[in-house]
Tab-separated table of C-alpha atoms in Angstrom:
chain	number	residue	atom	x	y	z
A	1	MET	CA	-33.143	230.850	-92.828
A	2	ALA	CA	-30.368	228.251	-92.840
A	3	MET	CA	-31.325	225.414	-89.913
A	4	PRO	CA	-28.961	224.368	-87.454
A	5	VAL	CA	-27.129	220.579	-89.276
A	6	PRO	CA	-26.443	217.950	-86.409
A	7	PRO	CA	-22.897	216.812	-86.479
A	8	ALA	CA	-23.879	213.913	-89.410
A	9	GLU	CA	-23.105	211.309	-86.898
A	10	ALA	CA	-25.861	212.535	-85.169
A	11	VAL	CA	-28.578	212.158	-87.496
A	12	ARG	CA	-31.672	209.391	-86.846
A	13	CYS	CA	-34.661	209.028	-88.132
A	14	SER	CA	-36.938	210.968	-85.899
A	15	PHE	CA	-39.262	207.613	-86.347
A	16	CYS	CA	-37.603	204.082	-86.768
A	17	GLY	CA	-34.000	206.055	-85.085
A	18	LYS	CA	-32.458	204.517	-88.051
A	19	ALA	CA	-28.917	205.847	-88.475
A	20	HIS	CA	-28.272	207.903	-92.099
A	21	THR	CA	-25.967	205.387	-91.830
A	22	GLU	CA	-28.288	202.274	-92.023
A	23	VAL	CA	-30.549	204.000	-95.102
A	24	ASP	CA	-30.987	205.449	-98.245
A	25	LYS	CA	-31.969	209.132	-98.013
A	26	MET	CA	-32.846	211.279	-94.303
A	27	VAL	CA	-34.739	213.844	-95.007
A	28	ALA	CA	-34.665	216.447	-92.831
A	29	GLY	CA	-37.418	219.188	-91.362
A	30	PRO	CA	-37.734	221.537	-88.344
A	31	GLY	CA	-36.344	219.591	-85.527
A	32	VAL	CA	-36.771	215.898	-86.683
A	33	HIS	CA	-35.992	213.124	-89.156
A	34	ILE	CA	-37.070	210.547	-91.642
A	35	CYS	CA	-35.851	207.756	-93.603
A	36	ASN	CA	-36.618	206.316	-96.754
A	37	GLU	CA	-38.138	203.375	-95.146
A	38	CYS	CA	-40.235	205.830	-93.159
A	39	ILE	CA	-41.210	207.283	-95.679
A	40	GLY	CA	-42.160	204.453	-97.952
A	41	LEU	CA	-43.686	203.373	-94.795
A	42	ALA	CA	-46.389	205.870	-94.330
A	43	GLU	CA	-46.837	205.700	-98.483
A	44	ALA	CA	-48.635	202.498	-97.636
A	45	ILE	CA	-50.093	202.940	-94.844
A	46	ILE	CA	-52.261	205.651	-95.930
A	47	GLU	CA	-52.269	203.974	-99.906
A	48	GLU	CA	-54.295	201.291	-97.626
A	49	TYR	CA	-56.413	202.990	-95.388
A	50	ARG	CA	-57.563	205.510	-98.080
A	51	ASP	CA	-60.955	205.376	-98.029
A	52	ALA	CA	-61.298	203.904	-94.213
A	53	PRO	CA	-63.092	205.407	-91.589
A	54	VAL	CA	-60.442	206.543	-89.113
A	55	ARG	CA	-60.494	204.921	-85.304
A	56	PRO	CA	-57.644	206.179	-82.605
A	57	ARG	CA	-55.178	203.903	-82.566
A	58	LEU	CA	-53.740	202.433	-79.335
A	59	PRO	CA	-50.097	202.470	-77.639
A	60	VAL	CA	-47.121	201.205	-80.127
A	61	TRP	CA	-46.412	199.183	-77.434
A	62	GLU	CA	-49.610	197.069	-77.024
A	63	SER	CA	-48.803	195.423	-79.751
A	64	LEU	CA	-45.433	194.352	-78.250
A	65	ASP	CA	-43.690	191.982	-75.918
A	66	ASP	CA	-41.166	192.977	-73.074
A	67	GLU	CA	-38.536	191.984	-75.218
A	68	GLN	CA	-39.567	194.584	-78.693
A	69	MET	CA	-40.016	197.095	-75.776
A	70	LEU	CA	-36.341	196.823	-74.313
A	71	ASP	CA	-35.359	196.364	-78.096
A	72	HIS	CA	-36.642	199.383	-78.862
A	73	ILE	CA	-36.386	202.438	-76.043
A	74	PRO	CA	-32.620	203.170	-76.921
A	75	ARG	CA	-33.378	203.868	-80.953
A	76	VAL	CA	-36.405	206.924	-79.069
A	77	ALA	CA	-33.972	207.505	-76.672
A	78	ALA	CA	-31.602	208.319	-79.946
A	79	VAL	CA	-34.215	210.017	-81.672
A	80	ALA	CA	-34.989	211.647	-77.802
A	81	ASP	CA	-30.746	213.164	-77.328
A	82	GLN	CA	-30.755	213.794	-81.326
A	83	VAL	CA	-33.746	216.399	-80.778
A	84	GLU	CA	-32.212	217.575	-77.537
A	85	ALA	CA	-29.014	218.683	-79.347
A	86	ASP	CA	-31.179	220.249	-82.212
A	87	LEU	CA	-33.048	222.825	-79.857
A	88	ARG	CA	-29.454	223.005	-77.957
A	89	SER	CA	-28.029	224.469	-81.249
A	90	TRP	CA	-31.603	226.604	-82.254
A	91	VAL	CA	-31.084	228.364	-78.832
A	92	ARG	CA	-27.234	228.616	-79.207
A	93	GLU	CA	-28.144	230.427	-82.580
A	94	LEU	CA	-31.232	232.882	-80.980
A	95	ARG	CA	-28.737	234.314	-78.430
A	96	ARG	CA	-25.660	234.188	-80.959
A	97	ARG	CA	-28.102	236.781	-82.027
A	98	GLY	CA	-29.067	238.194	-78.740
A	99	VAL	CA	-32.298	237.033	-78.448
A	100	THR	CA	-32.864	237.289	-74.620
A	101	TRP	CA	-33.265	234.120	-72.553
A	102	ALA	CA	-37.022	235.857	-71.441
A	103	ARG	CA	-38.330	235.655	-74.921
A	104	ILE	CA	-36.280	232.381	-75.181
A	105	GLY	CA	-37.867	230.634	-72.475
A	106	GLN	CA	-41.571	232.737	-72.986
A	107	ALA	CA	-41.581	230.716	-76.275
A	108	LEU	CA	-41.109	227.568	-74.985
A	109	GLY	CA	-43.365	227.876	-71.900
A	110	ILE	CA	-40.698	228.164	-69.493
A	111	THR	CA	-39.854	230.478	-66.974
A	112	ARG	CA	-36.542	232.704	-67.693
A	113	GLN	CA	-34.449	230.691	-65.605
A	114	SER	CA	-35.621	227.426	-66.368
A	115	ALA	CA	-34.530	228.074	-70.263
A	116	TRP	CA	-30.753	229.763	-68.964
A	117	GLU	CA	-30.510	226.779	-66.298
A	118	ARG	CA	-31.044	224.296	-69.259
A	119	PHE	CA	-29.021	225.723	-71.697
A	120	SER	CA	-26.851	228.200	-71.195
A	121	GLY	CA	-24.530	225.343	-70.319
A	122	GLU	CA	-23.532	227.786	-67.151
A	123	GLU	CA	-23.765	226.673	-63.615
């Protein structure tokens, strides 16, 4: 089954927020993208902690000062926009296939009316 593809200019890593033009490779999954840099970082972390006991991690912002957080939130917002655009593409395709607003709402854990209001584009 082919997944809807966001416009190339909208593709950002869901983890670091970098645009596809800022990295060498981008891998797509259902509603997410990950760049080669984040894959490399994940591999390094897994290798470093392979035999260590699992401990809960503090929220990432616990280690950041205010300026670092302010610098990071545009990336979080860009990823949120990308995810929202991808979700809209999926809903558009479901509607094209004749799937009802009730079933879409049920899948999202919201009412039919809420799904229609969020995704129909109608007032």
